[in-house]
Amino acid sequence: MWQVVGHEEAVALLTKSLMKDMLSHAYLFVGPPQVGKMTLALNLAQSVNCLEPSTSRPCGECNQCTRIAAGQHSDVQVIDLLANASGSGTRKEIGIDQVREVQHFANLKPYEGKCRVFIFQEASSLSPEASNALLKLLEEPPESELFILLTSSGESIFPTILSRCQLIDLNPIALGTIAEQLQQALDTPPQEAIYLARLSQGRIGWALRAARDPQLMEDYTAELGRLASLLDNTLEERFAYAEEMAALYTSDRERTLDHLKLAVSWWRDLLVLKNGNGELVSNVPAMEALDSHARGISTQQVIEVIKRLQDTMSCLDGNINPRLALEVLMLSLPHGKSSPG
Ligand SMILES: [Zn+2]
């Protein structure tokens, strides 16, 4: 049984191809972070290796399925931004060394299963050199190989790679589906399940983690508080924040980008609220702060900040000194009503 929550169309399509033995050699799953791309990829890896007949794959119970779920199957490899096997530190891009390793394994017969599966966790982080090497593999895919590329933005993938993959869009999951899943899988009380589902903005992975781990919720509300207080901070305090984020960027790039994405969603909420659509605010715990800032900041200013945040994220992608980029961002933030100057 497919374990992925929602994404019925994608599952139906893959099941059909599986039963007709007409799976593509390469797939690109496009969808926002934590929407279920990796779960679907692992389910597909199970399906092509499962010992049950194609009508009941993935069974989730045979030794192939369980080894894949446990991350122990030697024919299923995840290529990601972790710097080393112990999972400490992150790299900025998926490099040529990683794709060379894939090339090496792709030439070998599957070791314990029927099909080798290579899952590229953030395919938009492939370096140009790595993209070219991967393209060669996709152009002449070896027998019994499956490539699954995951990304939150299809635009950042080489067009030549795109043209070799079957594209599957994974959209945010409906609030009701997420709330139901939280109640069924984790016994989350109904009220809390609905609350978390709303905060998750369709990202089932986030909702499940938040329901299991109260710390995640605490960090999230603390970060929302920090974002709001920046508006009342002095320039010195803002620069201290920029310095802290720049240091985080060196050790954990993805988390820094997550902070910036949260900032974008906070400012979008401010815009939504200014337009009188309070029920559409996604960062519910920030409601009070949003409400108090909505009056003091103009719509034009909000739009400008969102644009600046997006510029900062592309600057960080483009090798600009992170501290400088973040300081420029801090300078561009308007001041709240209660702050000096
Ligand atoms: Zn199975």
mmCIF file of C-alpha atoms and ligand atoms in Angstrom:
data_model
loop_
_atom_site.group_PDB
_atom_site.id
_atom_site.type_symbol
_atom_site.label_atom_id
_atom_site.label_comp_id
_atom_site.label_asym_id
_atom_site.label_seq_id
_atom_site.Cartn_x
_atom_site.Cartn_y
_atom_site.Cartn_z
ATOM 1 C CA MET A 1 0.000 0.000 0.000
ATOM 2 C CA TRP A 2 1.252 3.466 -0.863
ATOM 3 C CA GLN A 3 2.038 5.296 2.341
ATOM 4 C CA VAL A 4 2.112 8.760 0.878
ATOM 5 C CA VAL A 5 -0.721 10.968 2.140
ATOM 6 C CA GLY A 6 -2.857 12.633 -0.550
ATOM 7 C CA HIS A 7 -1.398 12.904 -4.085
ATOM 8 C CA GLU A 8 -4.042 10.487 -5.378
ATOM 9 C CA GLU A 9 -3.461 11.417 -9.034
ATOM 10 C CA ALA A 10 0.276 10.790 -8.839
ATOM 11 C CA VAL A 11 -0.269 7.446 -7.116
ATOM 12 C CA ALA A 12 -2.903 6.428 -9.692
ATOM 13 C CA LEU A 13 -0.566 7.315 -12.551
ATOM 14 C CA LEU A 14 2.391 5.442 -11.085
ATOM 15 C CA THR A 15 0.277 2.397 -10.195
ATOM 16 C CA LYS A 16 -1.058 2.232 -13.739
ATOM 17 C CA SER A 17 2.434 2.440 -15.247
ATOM 18 C CA LEU A 18 3.664 -0.170 -12.796
ATOM 19 C CA MET A 19 0.899 -2.629 -13.670
ATOM 20 C CA LYS A 20 1.473 -2.166 -17.395
ATOM 21 C CA ASP A 21 5.219 -2.448 -16.841
ATOM 22 C CA MET A 22 5.605 0.930 -18.475
ATOM 23 C CA LEU A 23 7.392 2.973 -15.835
ATOM 24 C CA SER A 24 9.615 5.735 -17.093
ATOM 25 C CA HIS A 25 13.372 5.515 -16.408
ATOM 26 C CA ALA A 26 13.358 8.936 -14.804
ATOM 27 C CA TYR A 27 10.848 10.979 -12.848
ATOM 28 C CA LEU A 28 10.889 14.527 -11.588
ATOM 29 C CA PHE A 29 8.664 15.165 -8.581
ATOM 30 C CA VAL A 30 8.006 18.880 -8.182
ATOM 31 C CA GLY A 31 6.365 20.220 -5.038
ATOM 32 C CA PRO A 32 6.914 22.431 -1.993
ATOM 33 C CA PRO A 33 9.187 21.233 0.844
ATOM 34 C CA GLN A 34 7.766 18.472 3.076
ATOM 35 C CA VAL A 35 4.763 17.852 0.847
ATOM 36 C CA GLY A 36 5.603 14.141 0.528
ATOM 37 C CA LYS A 37 8.080 13.957 -2.369
ATOM 38 C CA MET A 38 10.542 11.694 -0.551
ATOM 39 C CA THR A 39 7.785 9.434 0.794
ATOM 40 C CA LEU A 40 6.405 9.003 -2.715
ATOM 41 C CA ALA A 41 9.911 8.350 -4.087
ATOM 42 C CA LEU A 42 10.581 5.666 -1.465
ATOM 43 C CA ASN A 43 7.166 4.107 -2.137
ATOM 44 C CA LEU A 44 8.032 3.967 -5.825
ATOM 45 C CA ALA A 45 11.429 2.432 -5.012
ATOM 46 C CA GLN A 46 9.571 -0.193 -2.962
ATOM 47 C CA SER A 47 7.099 -0.808 -5.794
ATOM 48 C CA VAL A 48 9.804 -1.679 -8.312
ATOM 49 C CA ASN A 49 11.551 -4.012 -5.883
ATOM 50 C CA CYS A 50 8.589 -5.483 -3.982
ATOM 51 C CA LEU A 51 8.176 -9.265 -4.068
ATOM 52 C CA GLU A 52 4.374 -9.165 -4.303
ATOM 53 C CA PRO A 53 2.470 -9.177 -7.637
ATOM 54 C CA SER A 54 2.238 -5.758 -9.286
ATOM 55 C CA THR A 55 -1.397 -5.310 -8.242
ATOM 56 C CA SER A 56 -0.468 -5.155 -4.557
ATOM 57 C CA ARG A 57 2.833 -3.292 -4.686
ATOM 58 C CA PRO A 58 4.278 -1.825 -2.577
ATOM 59 C CA CYS A 59 3.172 -4.320 0.067
ATOM 60 C CA GLY A 60 5.227 -2.608 2.764
ATOM 61 C CA GLU A 61 5.883 -5.966 4.414
ATOM 62 C CA CYS A 62 8.225 -8.071 2.279
ATOM 63 C CA ASN A 63 11.943 -7.872 3.061
ATOM 64 C CA GLN A 64 12.527 -5.583 0.063
ATOM 65 C CA CYS A 65 9.886 -3.094 1.208
ATOM 66 C CA THR A 66 10.994 -3.121 4.836
ATOM 67 C CA ARG A 67 14.692 -2.752 4.009
ATOM 68 C CA ILE A 68 13.946 0.217 1.768
ATOM 69 C CA ALA A 69 11.761 1.833 4.438
ATOM 70 C CA ALA A 70 14.567 1.368 6.970
ATOM 71 C CA GLY A 71 17.149 2.926 4.637
ATOM 72 C CA GLN A 72 19.129 -0.333 4.541
ATOM 73 C CA HIS A 73 18.585 -1.461 0.949
ATOM 74 C CA SER A 74 21.854 -1.357 -0.954
ATOM 75 C CA ASP A 75 20.183 -0.723 -4.333
ATOM 76 C CA VAL A 76 18.300 2.360 -3.222
ATOM 77 C CA GLN A 77 20.502 5.418 -2.839
ATOM 78 C CA VAL A 78 19.584 8.916 -1.785
ATOM 79 C CA ILE A 79 21.848 11.641 -3.140
ATOM 80 C CA ASP A 80 21.499 14.742 -0.991
ATOM 81 C CA LEU A 81 23.294 17.774 0.375
ATOM 82 C CA LEU A 82 24.705 16.059 3.434
ATOM 83 C CA ALA A 83 28.465 16.434 3.395
ATOM 84 C CA ASN A 84 29.269 12.954 4.622
ATOM 85 C CA ALA A 85 27.757 9.591 5.457
ATOM 86 C CA SER A 86 27.308 10.411 9.135
ATOM 87 C CA GLY A 87 24.955 13.202 8.110
ATOM 88 C CA SER A 88 26.862 16.068 9.697
ATOM 89 C CA GLY A 89 27.221 19.368 7.853
ATOM 90 C CA THR A 90 25.725 20.303 4.531
ATOM 91 C CA ARG A 91 27.175 21.039 1.133
ATOM 92 C CA LYS A 92 26.102 23.850 -1.103
ATOM 93 C CA GLU A 93 25.434 21.739 -4.170
ATOM 94 C CA ILE A 94 25.254 18.164 -5.391
ATOM 95 C CA GLY A 95 28.686 17.827 -6.911
ATOM 96 C CA ILE A 96 30.271 15.912 -9.739
ATOM 97 C CA ASP A 97 31.871 13.519 -7.215
ATOM 98 C CA GLN A 98 28.410 12.391 -6.110
ATOM 99 C CA VAL A 99 27.174 11.839 -9.675
ATOM 100 C CA ARG A 100 30.389 9.937 -10.524
ATOM 101 C CA GLU A 101 29.588 7.590 -7.683
ATOM 102 C CA VAL A 102 26.090 7.142 -9.115
ATOM 103 C CA GLN A 103 27.645 6.403 -12.535
ATOM 104 C CA HIS A 104 29.786 3.725 -10.932
ATOM 105 C CA PHE A 105 26.840 2.002 -9.253
ATOM 106 C CA ALA A 106 24.586 2.443 -12.284
ATOM 107 C CA ASN A 107 26.904 0.165 -14.238
ATOM 108 C CA LEU A 108 26.529 -2.644 -11.721
ATOM 109 C CA LYS A 109 23.655 -5.112 -11.578
ATOM 110 C CA PRO A 110 21.260 -4.652 -8.645
ATOM 111 C CA TYR A 111 22.772 -6.309 -5.609
ATOM 112 C CA GLU A 112 19.789 -7.455 -3.581
ATOM 113 C CA GLY A 113 16.716 -6.236 -5.453
ATOM 114 C CA LYS A 114 15.327 -6.063 -8.980
ATOM 115 C CA CYS A 115 16.028 -2.434 -9.706
ATOM 116 C CA ARG A 116 18.556 0.167 -8.642
ATOM 117 C CA VAL A 117 16.929 3.424 -7.613
ATOM 118 C CA PHE A 118 18.730 6.762 -7.326
ATOM 119 C CA ILE A 119 16.813 9.492 -5.534
ATOM 120 C CA PHE A 120 18.182 13.032 -5.881
ATOM 121 C CA GLN A 121 16.781 14.838 -2.891
ATOM 122 C CA GLU A 122 17.200 18.428 -4.079
ATOM 123 C CA ALA A 123 17.822 18.186 -7.800
ATOM 124 C CA SER A 124 17.889 21.955 -8.249
ATOM 125 C CA SER A 125 21.141 21.900 -6.257
ATOM 126 C CA LEU A 126 22.972 19.872 -8.917
ATOM 127 C CA SER A 127 26.093 21.761 -10.002
ATOM 128 C CA PRO A 128 26.316 22.405 -13.771
ATOM 129 C CA GLU A 129 29.045 19.773 -14.046
ATOM 130 C CA ALA A 130 26.973 17.265 -12.071
ATOM 131 C CA SER A 131 23.915 18.065 -14.211
ATOM 132 C CA ASN A 132 25.852 17.271 -17.370
ATOM 133 C CA ALA A 133 27.103 13.991 -15.979
ATOM 134 C CA LEU A 134 23.593 13.054 -14.860
ATOM 135 C CA LEU A 135 22.230 13.985 -18.271
ATOM 136 C CA LYS A 136 24.535 11.416 -19.885
ATOM 137 C CA LEU A 137 23.082 8.753 -17.597
ATOM 138 C CA LEU A 138 19.529 9.797 -18.392
ATOM 139 C CA GLU A 139 20.218 9.796 -22.126
ATOM 140 C CA GLU A 140 21.267 6.166 -22.072
ATOM 141 C CA PRO A 141 19.683 4.769 -18.945
ATOM 142 C CA PRO A 142 21.186 1.429 -17.967
ATOM 143 C CA GLU A 143 18.793 -1.517 -17.628
ATOM 144 C CA SER A 144 16.962 -1.914 -14.322
ATOM 145 C CA GLU A 145 17.672 1.607 -13.146
ATOM 146 C CA LEU A 146 15.244 4.212 -11.937
ATOM 147 C CA PHE A 147 16.126 7.848 -11.375
ATOM 148 C CA ILE A 148 13.858 9.978 -9.211
ATOM 149 C CA LEU A 149 14.632 13.679 -8.978
ATOM 150 C CA LEU A 150 12.939 15.772 -6.313
ATOM 151 C CA THR A 151 12.739 19.539 -6.346
ATOM 152 C CA SER A 152 10.673 22.381 -5.004
ATOM 153 C CA SER A 153 11.187 24.358 -8.191
ATOM 154 C CA GLY A 154 11.238 22.796 -11.651
ATOM 155 C CA GLU A 155 12.525 26.040 -13.162
ATOM 156 C CA SER A 156 15.967 25.579 -11.664
ATOM 157 C CA ILE A 157 16.553 22.221 -13.368
ATOM 158 C CA PHE A 158 18.548 22.035 -16.623
ATOM 159 C CA PRO A 159 15.989 21.984 -19.482
ATOM 160 C CA THR A 160 17.852 19.065 -21.050
ATOM 161 C CA ILE A 161 17.379 17.077 -17.839
ATOM 162 C CA LEU A 162 13.726 18.130 -17.638
ATOM 163 C CA SER A 163 13.148 16.785 -21.128
ATOM 164 C CA ARG A 164 14.395 13.351 -20.050
ATOM 165 C CA CYS A 165 12.111 13.042 -17.027
ATOM 166 C CA GLN A 166 8.443 12.379 -16.613
ATOM 167 C CA LEU A 167 7.176 15.310 -14.591
ATOM 168 C CA ILE A 168 4.863 14.733 -11.636
ATOM 169 C CA ASP A 169 3.493 17.760 -9.795
ATOM 170 C CA LEU A 170 2.813 17.357 -6.095
ATOM 171 C CA ASN A 171 0.597 20.144 -4.834
ATOM 172 C CA PRO A 172 0.037 21.150 -1.201
ATOM 173 C CA ILE A 173 -2.282 18.685 0.509
ATOM 174 C CA ALA A 174 -5.803 19.669 1.549
ATOM 175 C CA LEU A 175 -6.181 20.854 5.140
ATOM 176 C CA GLY A 176 -8.857 18.229 5.873
ATOM 177 C CA THR A 177 -6.658 15.380 4.623
ATOM 178 C CA ILE A 178 -3.766 16.486 6.838
ATOM 179 C CA ALA A 179 -5.969 16.898 9.922
ATOM 180 C CA GLU A 180 -7.458 13.444 9.345
ATOM 181 C CA GLN A 181 -4.011 11.889 8.949
ATOM 182 C CA LEU A 182 -2.770 13.472 12.197
ATOM 183 C CA GLN A 183 -5.741 12.069 14.075
ATOM 184 C CA GLN A 184 -5.425 8.603 12.542
ATOM 185 C CA ALA A 185 -1.670 8.195 12.621
ATOM 186 C CA LEU A 186 -0.767 10.035 15.810
ATOM 187 C CA ASP A 187 -4.007 10.295 17.780
ATOM 188 C CA THR A 188 -3.707 14.071 17.700
ATOM 189 C CA PRO A 189 -6.836 15.619 19.290
ATOM 190 C CA PRO A 190 -9.184 17.010 16.566
ATOM 191 C CA GLN A 191 -8.801 20.707 17.503
ATOM 192 C CA GLU A 192 -5.016 20.518 17.543
ATOM 193 C CA ALA A 193 -5.008 18.514 14.298
ATOM 194 C CA ILE A 194 -6.975 21.227 12.502
ATOM 195 C CA TYR A 195 -4.731 23.930 13.951
ATOM 196 C CA LEU A 196 -1.516 22.173 12.865
ATOM 197 C CA ALA A 197 -2.991 21.365 9.451
ATOM 198 C CA ARG A 198 -3.686 25.042 8.904
ATOM 199 C CA LEU A 199 -0.185 26.062 9.996
ATOM 200 C CA SER A 200 1.383 23.418 7.768
ATOM 201 C CA GLN A 201 0.189 25.141 4.586
ATOM 202 C CA GLY A 202 -0.293 21.774 2.922
ATOM 203 C CA ARG A 203 3.062 20.326 4.010
ATOM 204 C CA ILE A 204 2.170 16.992 5.558
ATOM 205 C CA GLY A 205 5.764 16.337 6.642
ATOM 206 C CA TRP A 206 5.835 19.517 8.685
ATOM 207 C CA ALA A 207 2.462 18.761 10.290
ATOM 208 C CA LEU A 208 3.522 15.243 11.307
ATOM 209 C CA ARG A 209 6.790 16.486 12.775
ATOM 210 C CA ALA A 210 5.095 19.323 14.638
ATOM 211 C CA ALA A 211 2.532 16.932 16.123
ATOM 212 C CA ARG A 212 5.292 14.583 17.314
ATOM 213 C CA ASP A 213 7.793 17.172 18.445
ATOM 214 C CA PRO A 214 6.607 20.113 20.589
ATOM 215 C CA GLN A 215 10.050 21.702 20.188
ATOM 216 C CA LEU A 216 9.360 22.313 16.492
ATOM 217 C CA MET A 217 6.257 24.292 17.385
ATOM 218 C CA GLU A 218 8.204 26.268 20.012
ATOM 219 C CA ASP A 219 11.000 27.084 17.556
ATOM 220 C CA TYR A 220 8.435 28.124 14.992
ATOM 221 C CA THR A 221 6.573 30.518 17.294
ATOM 222 C CA ALA A 222 9.882 31.890 18.602
ATOM 223 C CA GLU A 223 11.020 32.594 15.045
ATOM 224 C CA LEU A 224 7.721 34.320 14.263
ATOM 225 C CA GLY A 225 8.230 36.497 17.347
ATOM 226 C CA ARG A 226 11.739 37.313 16.196
ATOM 227 C CA LEU A 227 10.529 38.341 12.735
ATOM 228 C CA ALA A 228 7.968 40.713 14.222
ATOM 229 C CA SER A 229 10.404 42.227 16.715
ATOM 230 C CA LEU A 230 12.931 43.022 13.954
ATOM 231 C CA LEU A 231 10.608 45.852 12.971
ATOM 232 C CA ASP A 232 11.037 47.473 16.378
ATOM 233 C CA ASN A 233 14.745 46.669 16.686
ATOM 234 C CA THR A 234 17.573 49.178 16.400
ATOM 235 C CA LEU A 235 19.904 48.836 13.439
ATOM 236 C CA GLU A 236 22.516 47.363 15.756
ATOM 237 C CA GLU A 237 20.116 44.614 16.836
ATOM 238 C CA ARG A 238 19.151 43.939 13.243
ATOM 239 C CA PHE A 239 22.801 43.600 12.241
ATOM 240 C CA ALA A 240 23.336 41.168 15.117
ATOM 241 C CA TYR A 241 20.493 39.093 13.641
ATOM 242 C CA ALA A 242 22.101 39.295 10.181
ATOM 243 C CA GLU A 243 25.392 38.113 11.645
ATOM 244 C CA GLU A 244 23.710 35.199 13.385
ATOM 245 C CA MET A 245 21.908 34.160 10.202
ATOM 246 C CA ALA A 246 25.103 34.472 8.156
ATOM 247 C CA ALA A 247 26.866 32.154 10.613
ATOM 248 C CA LEU A 248 23.970 29.702 10.365
ATOM 249 C CA TYR A 249 24.241 29.874 6.581
ATOM 250 C CA THR A 250 27.812 28.601 6.755
ATOM 251 C CA SER A 251 26.832 25.601 8.861
ATOM 252 C CA ASP A 252 23.321 24.900 7.577
ATOM 253 C CA ARG A 253 22.318 26.575 4.354
ATOM 254 C CA GLU A 254 18.878 24.974 4.121
ATOM 255 C CA ARG A 255 17.853 26.157 7.580
ATOM 256 C CA THR A 256 18.835 29.718 6.747
ATOM 257 C CA LEU A 257 16.717 29.552 3.615
ATOM 258 C CA ASP A 258 13.853 28.123 5.690
ATOM 259 C CA HIS A 259 14.095 31.179 7.960
ATOM 260 C CA LEU A 260 13.890 33.459 4.940
ATOM 261 C CA LYS A 261 10.954 31.520 3.487
ATOM 262 C CA LEU A 262 9.169 31.860 6.804
ATOM 263 C CA ALA A 263 9.870 35.591 6.676
ATOM 264 C CA VAL A 264 8.303 35.733 3.194
ATOM 265 C CA SER A 265 5.210 33.945 4.465
ATOM 266 C CA TRP A 266 5.015 36.317 7.492
ATOM 267 C CA TRP A 267 5.069 39.335 5.159
ATOM 268 C CA ARG A 268 2.528 37.696 2.822
ATOM 269 C CA ASP A 269 0.296 37.266 5.848
ATOM 270 C CA LEU A 270 0.686 40.957 6.575
ATOM 271 C CA LEU A 271 -0.448 41.724 3.029
ATOM 272 C CA VAL A 272 -3.395 39.340 3.318
ATOM 273 C CA LEU A 273 -4.399 40.970 6.588
ATOM 274 C CA LYS A 274 -4.106 44.472 5.171
ATOM 275 C CA ASN A 275 -6.474 43.374 2.412
ATOM 276 C CA GLY A 276 -8.992 42.356 5.060
ATOM 277 C CA ASN A 277 -8.597 38.576 4.595
ATOM 278 C CA GLY A 278 -7.582 37.617 8.128
ATOM 279 C CA GLU A 279 -9.000 34.110 7.707
ATOM 280 C CA LEU A 280 -6.323 33.421 5.056
ATOM 281 C CA VAL A 281 -3.390 34.160 7.384
ATOM 282 C CA SER A 282 -1.232 31.032 7.506
ATOM 283 C CA ASN A 283 1.012 31.880 10.481
ATOM 284 C CA VAL A 284 -1.818 31.910 12.992
ATOM 285 C CA PRO A 285 0.368 32.266 16.121
ATOM 286 C CA ALA A 286 1.662 35.562 14.695
ATOM 287 C CA MET A 287 -1.827 37.018 14.387
ATOM 288 C CA GLU A 288 -1.513 39.522 17.214
ATOM 289 C CA ALA A 289 1.826 40.899 16.001
ATOM 290 C CA LEU A 290 0.615 40.986 12.400
ATOM 291 C CA ASP A 291 -2.466 42.849 13.485
ATOM 292 C CA SER A 292 -0.471 45.497 15.317
ATOM 293 C CA HIS A 293 1.956 46.008 12.402
ATOM 294 C CA ALA A 294 -0.701 45.968 9.681
ATOM 295 C CA ARG A 295 -1.720 49.512 10.542
ATOM 296 C CA GLY A 296 1.749 51.072 10.667
ATOM 297 C CA ILE A 297 3.183 49.688 7.418
ATOM 298 C CA SER A 298 1.894 50.527 3.951
ATOM 299 C CA THR A 299 0.968 47.950 1.313
ATOM 300 C CA GLN A 300 3.742 49.314 -0.885
ATOM 301 C CA GLN A 301 6.272 48.753 1.908
ATOM 302 C CA VAL A 302 5.083 45.175 2.408
ATOM 303 C CA ILE A 303 5.416 44.390 -1.294
ATOM 304 C CA GLU A 304 8.883 45.947 -1.292
ATOM 305 C CA VAL A 305 10.038 43.780 1.644
ATOM 306 C CA ILE A 306 8.740 40.586 0.007
ATOM 307 C CA LYS A 307 10.688 41.493 -3.108
ATOM 308 C CA ARG A 308 13.821 42.211 -1.035
ATOM 309 C CA LEU A 309 13.507 38.866 0.722
ATOM 310 C CA GLN A 310 13.264 37.062 -2.595
ATOM 311 C CA ASP A 311 16.265 39.025 -3.909
ATOM 312 C CA THR A 312 18.231 38.048 -0.807
ATOM 313 C CA MET A 313 17.476 34.376 -1.383
ATOM 314 C CA SER A 314 18.696 34.568 -4.976
ATOM 315 C CA CYS A 315 21.795 36.509 -3.841
ATOM 316 C CA LEU A 316 22.598 33.713 -1.397
ATOM 317 C CA ASP A 317 22.236 31.220 -4.234
ATOM 318 C CA GLY A 318 24.638 33.272 -6.304
ATOM 319 C CA ASN A 319 27.728 33.208 -4.078
ATOM 320 C CA ILE A 320 27.323 36.693 -2.636
ATOM 321 C CA ASN A 321 28.773 37.262 0.845
ATOM 322 C CA PRO A 322 25.850 36.107 3.037
ATOM 323 C CA ARG A 323 26.455 38.628 5.814
ATOM 324 C CA LEU A 324 26.500 41.505 3.362
ATOM 325 C CA ALA A 325 23.309 40.291 1.640
ATOM 326 C CA LEU A 326 21.535 39.931 4.994
ATOM 327 C CA GLU A 327 22.705 43.331 6.235
ATOM 328 C CA VAL A 328 21.355 44.975 3.081
ATOM 329 C CA LEU A 329 18.069 43.214 3.782
ATOM 330 C CA MET A 330 18.037 44.507 7.371
ATOM 331 C CA LEU A 331 18.595 48.065 6.129
ATOM 332 C CA SER A 332 15.583 47.783 3.849
ATOM 333 C CA LEU A 333 13.097 46.741 6.545
ATOM 334 C CA PRO A 334 10.673 49.484 7.561
ATOM 335 C CA HIS A 335 10.384 50.489 11.207
ATOM 336 C CA GLY A 336 7.328 49.583 13.244
ATOM 337 C CA LYS A 337 5.095 52.177 14.838
ATOM 338 C CA SER A 338 6.627 51.944 18.276
ATOM 339 C CA SER A 339 10.271 52.050 17.216
ATOM 340 C CA PRO A 340 12.525 55.096 17.082
ATOM 341 C CA GLY A 341 13.310 56.499 13.635
HETATM 342 ZN ZN ZN B 1 6.834 -5.539 -0.707
#
